[in-house]
Short mmCIF file of C-alpha atoms in Angstrom, two decimals:
data_model
loop_
_atom_site.label_atom_id
_atom_site.label_comp_id
_atom_site.label_asym_id
_atom_site.label_seq_id
_atom_site.Cartn_x
_atom_site.Cartn_y
_atom_site.Cartn_z
CA UNK S 348 -15.04 8.64 -12.82
CA UNK S 349 -15.28 12.24 -12.50
CA UNK S 350 -12.04 14.50 -11.14
CA UNK S 351 -13.77 14.48 -7.96
CA UNK S 352 -14.44 10.93 -7.00
CA UNK S 353 -11.75 8.16 -6.62
CA UNK S 354 -12.70 4.72 -8.34
CA UNK S 355 -14.36 2.28 -5.94
CA UNK S 356 -12.07 -0.47 -7.22
CA UNK S 357 -8.81 1.17 -6.34
CA UNK S 358 -10.39 2.10 -3.08
CA UNK S 359 -10.64 -1.44 -2.21
CA UNK S 360 -7.48 -2.42 -3.44
CA UNK S 361 -5.98 0.20 -0.88
CA UNK S 362 -8.15 -1.33 1.90
CA UNK S 363 -6.17 -4.16 1.95
CA UNK S 364 -2.66 -2.91 0.40
CA UNK S 365 -2.80 -0.11 2.97
CA UNK S 366 -2.47 -1.71 6.26
CA UNK S 367 1.01 -2.06 7.95
CA UNK S 368 2.87 -5.49 6.79
CA UNK S 369 0.21 -6.53 4.20
CA UNK S 370 2.62 -5.69 1.16
CA UNK S 371 5.40 -7.30 2.70
CA UNK S 372 3.48 -10.40 3.49
CA UNK S 373 2.40 -10.69 0.12
CA UNK S 374 6.07 -9.90 -1.33
CA UNK S 375 7.26 -12.55 0.73
CA UNK S 376 4.42 -14.94 -0.31
CA UNK S 377 5.35 -14.38 -4.23
CA UNK S 378 8.29 -17.16 -4.81
CA UNK S 379 6.01 -19.76 -3.54
CA UNK S 380 4.17 -21.28 -0.44
CA UNK S 381 5.57 -20.68 2.71
CA UNK S 382 5.06 -21.69 6.59
CA UNK S 383 4.31 -19.24 9.02
CA UNK S 384 7.63 -19.36 10.55
CA UNK S 385 9.31 -18.37 7.26
CA UNK S 386 7.38 -15.27 6.62
CA UNK S 387 7.91 -14.24 10.56
CA UNK S 388 11.58 -14.74 10.10
CA UNK S 389 11.51 -12.33 6.62
CA UNK S 390 9.72 -9.48 8.23
CA UNK S 391 11.23 -9.39 11.62
CA UNK S 392 9.41 -6.03 12.98
CA UNK S 393 6.10 -7.82 12.94
CA UNK S 394 5.08 -9.55 15.84
CA UNK S 395 3.67 -13.35 15.56
CA UNK S 396 0.17 -11.93 16.71
CA UNK S 397 0.00 -9.36 14.06
CA UNK S 398 1.03 -11.76 11.17
CA UNK S 399 -1.67 -14.32 12.28
CA UNK S 400 -3.98 -11.28 12.11
CA UNK S 401 -2.63 -10.37 8.53
CA UNK S 402 -3.14 -14.28 7.53
CA UNK S 403 -6.94 -14.36 8.17
CA UNK S 404 -7.44 -11.07 6.74
CA UNK S 405 -5.75 -12.19 3.49
CA UNK S 406 -7.77 -15.81 3.54
CA UNK S 407 -11.08 -13.74 3.92
CA UNK S 408 -10.22 -11.39 1.22
CA UNK S 409 -8.99 -14.54 -1.08
CA UNK S 410 -5.54 -13.46 -1.56
CA UNK S 411 -4.24 -16.52 0.66
CA UNK S 412 -5.00 -20.18 0.94
CA UNK S 413 -3.55 -21.89 4.32
CA UNK S 414 -3.16 -25.71 3.62
CA UNK S 415 -2.91 -27.85 6.29
CA UNK S 416 -0.71 -31.06 5.54
CA UNK S 417 -2.21 -33.80 8.10
CA UNK S 418 1.67 -35.10 8.86
CA UNK S 419 3.25 -35.62 12.33
CA UNK S 420 3.94 -32.89 13.25
CA UNK S 421 1.03 -31.01 11.07
CA UNK S 422 2.77 -29.09 8.28
CA UNK S 423 0.67 -25.33 7.57
CA UNK S 424 1.39 -23.71 4.86
CA UNK S 425 0.31 -20.34 3.15
CA UNK S 426 0.17 -19.74 -0.71
CA UNK S 427 -0.91 -17.03 -2.63
CA UNK S 428 -3.87 -17.38 -4.76
CA UNK S 429 -4.50 -16.18 -8.41
CA UNK S 430 -5.72 -13.13 -7.05
CA UNK S 431 -2.65 -12.84 -5.12
CA UNK S 432 -0.42 -13.77 -7.28
CA UNK S 433 -1.96 -11.45 -9.91
CA UNK S 434 -0.30 -8.24 -7.36
CA UNK S 435 2.93 -9.30 -8.42
CA UNK S 436 3.02 -6.25 -10.92
CA UNK S 437 2.38 -3.88 -8.13
CA UNK S 438 4.91 -5.17 -6.14
CA UNK S 439 7.34 -5.29 -8.69
CA UNK S 440 6.87 -1.39 -9.48
CA UNK S 441 6.92 -0.51 -5.91
CA UNK S 442 10.59 -2.09 -5.76
CA UNK S 443 11.47 0.15 -8.82
CA UNK S 444 10.09 2.84 -6.79
CA UNK S 445 11.84 2.15 -3.84
CA UNK S 446 15.33 1.31 -5.70
CA UNK S 447 14.93 5.03 -7.66
CA UNK S 448 13.66 7.09 -4.77
CA UNK S 449 14.40 5.68 -1.45
CA UNK S 450 18.01 6.35 -0.51
CA UNK X 140 18.52 -10.50 -1.40
CA UNK X 141 18.52 -13.95 -0.15
CA UNK X 142 15.06 -15.81 0.17
CA UNK X 143 14.94 -15.02 3.22
CA UNK X 144 15.19 -11.19 2.98
CA UNK X 145 12.82 -8.34 1.94
CA UNK X 146 14.83 -5.53 0.13
CA UNK X 147 15.19 -2.78 2.62
CA UNK X 148 14.11 -0.26 -0.55
CA UNK X 149 10.76 -2.29 -0.92
CA UNK X 150 10.17 -2.07 2.95
CA UNK X 151 10.95 1.55 3.24
CA UNK X 152 8.50 2.10 0.15
CA UNK X 153 5.51 0.06 2.23
CA UNK X 154 6.63 2.28 5.27
CA UNK X 155 4.64 4.88 3.36
CA UNK X 156 2.31 3.00 1.12
CA UNK X 157 1.28 0.66 3.73
CA UNK X 158 -0.80 3.40 5.88
CA UNK X 159 -4.29 3.69 5.73
CA UNK X 160 -5.19 6.53 3.19
CA UNK X 161 -1.98 7.36 1.93
CA UNK X 162 -2.58 5.55 -1.39
CA UNK X 163 -5.76 7.53 -1.69
CA UNK X 164 -4.15 10.99 -0.90
CA UNK X 165 -1.49 10.34 -3.77
CA UNK X 166 -3.77 8.93 -6.76
CA UNK X 167 -6.24 11.87 -5.79
CA UNK X 168 -3.09 14.18 -6.52
CA UNK X 169 -2.05 12.78 -9.51
CA UNK X 170 -3.78 14.82 -11.57
CA UNK X 171 -2.24 18.33 -10.15
CA UNK X 172 -2.10 20.53 -7.40
CA UNK X 173 -5.28 20.53 -5.28
CA UNK X 174 -6.60 22.18 -1.79
CA UNK X 175 -7.00 20.45 1.29
CA UNK X 176 -10.48 20.60 1.01
CA UNK X 177 -10.58 19.09 -2.38
CA UNK X 178 -8.62 16.09 -1.36
CA UNK X 179 -11.12 15.72 2.00
CA UNK X 180 -14.04 15.62 -0.87
CA UNK X 181 -12.34 13.13 -2.68
CA UNK X 182 -12.09 10.71 0.44
CA UNK X 183 -15.18 10.99 2.00
CA UNK X 184 -14.11 8.45 5.11
CA UNK X 185 -11.22 10.04 6.00
CA UNK X 186 -11.59 12.61 8.88
CA UNK X 187 -9.80 16.16 8.06
CA UNK X 188 -7.55 15.79 11.18
CA UNK X 189 -6.41 12.61 9.49
CA UNK X 190 -5.32 14.17 5.86
CA UNK X 191 -3.89 16.91 7.93
CA UNK X 192 -1.71 13.88 9.59
CA UNK X 193 -0.94 12.35 6.69
CA UNK X 194 -0.07 15.84 4.73
CA UNK X 195 2.44 16.17 6.90
CA UNK X 196 4.22 12.68 6.84
CA UNK X 197 3.89 13.17 3.15
CA UNK X 198 5.69 16.67 3.10
CA UNK X 199 8.49 14.88 5.41
CA UNK X 200 8.94 12.14 3.13
CA UNK X 201 9.24 14.31 0.36
CA UNK X 202 6.47 13.22 -1.63
CA UNK X 203 4.13 16.41 -1.68
CA UNK X 204 4.80 20.27 -1.75
CA UNK X 205 2.68 22.78 0.03
CA UNK X 206 2.46 25.92 -1.59
CA UNK X 207 1.07 28.77 0.10
CA UNK X 208 -0.08 31.48 -1.90
CA UNK X 209 -0.36 34.72 0.11
CA UNK X 210 -3.76 35.74 -1.52
CA UNK X 211 -6.77 36.85 0.93
CA UNK X 212 -8.06 34.61 1.93
CA UNK X 213 -4.73 32.55 1.74
CA UNK X 214 -4.45 29.75 -1.16
CA UNK X 215 -2.83 26.64 0.53
CA UNK X 216 -2.55 23.87 -2.47
CA UNK X 217 -0.51 20.79 -2.10
CA UNK X 218 1.35 19.20 -5.13
CA UNK X 219 3.60 15.84 -5.56
CA UNK X 220 6.79 16.08 -6.02
CA UNK X 221 8.92 14.20 -8.74
CA UNK X 222 9.18 11.52 -6.05
CA UNK X 223 5.23 11.54 -5.56
CA UNK X 224 4.84 11.70 -8.98
CA UNK X 225 7.02 8.65 -9.53
CA UNK X 226 4.30 6.25 -7.80
CA UNK X 227 2.20 6.83 -10.81
CA UNK X 228 3.27 3.25 -12.28
CA UNK X 229 2.32 1.70 -8.97
CA UNK X 230 -1.21 3.31 -8.78
CA UNK X 231 -1.76 2.16 -12.49
CA UNK X 232 -0.58 -1.20 -11.43
CA UNK X 233 -3.18 -1.21 -8.02
CA UNK X 234 -5.97 0.17 -10.38
CA UNK X 235 -5.36 -2.81 -12.94
CA UNK X 236 -5.57 -5.23 -9.97
CA UNK X 237 -8.67 -3.63 -8.68
CA UNK X 238 -10.59 -3.77 -12.22
CA UNK X 239 -9.42 -7.52 -12.56
CA UNK X 240 -10.15 -8.88 -9.26
CA UNK X 241 -12.30 -6.77 -7.46
CA UNK X 242 -16.07 -7.24 -8.01
#
């Protein structure tokens, strides 16, 4: 990369992270699989419609898996893939920055 | 933080980073002060109007300084503050992730 260009892989990464709520959703899934309602409750400012849209995008990017358990009633869980879990160091640095610089 | 809440400082950090173009603008300013046109050229998909808006937001958040040099013609440069430069580890981890996981 020259000084006048950004790395396309960096740009692609921010195509995902630079969308409202995405970082919070990924962070919420780091501890393990969660149901729709769990994530919805962890991020009160986000509508369920938005969460459904983001889940679809994150699934399409290969960051999360959607597991459907054929129970009654059916149980659906969302889990980070390896690619999604690999964002943990990013989330950690965002947390560090927030702790140092957000008052 | 319980398992059912996100840290407000993490959320605040992503209020900034989770906006389209913001991460790319910060990354573009890491090497040092730049003019409007330099950043505009580094991020070809972004309109100048959008860049002007993001610069204003980033200044309001205390992430960048706008320097006006009273030359003829006037020279205006944008520079990361300490708070802005402190995002370098985040950008580095995003780059690492992109290199490993974006094909």
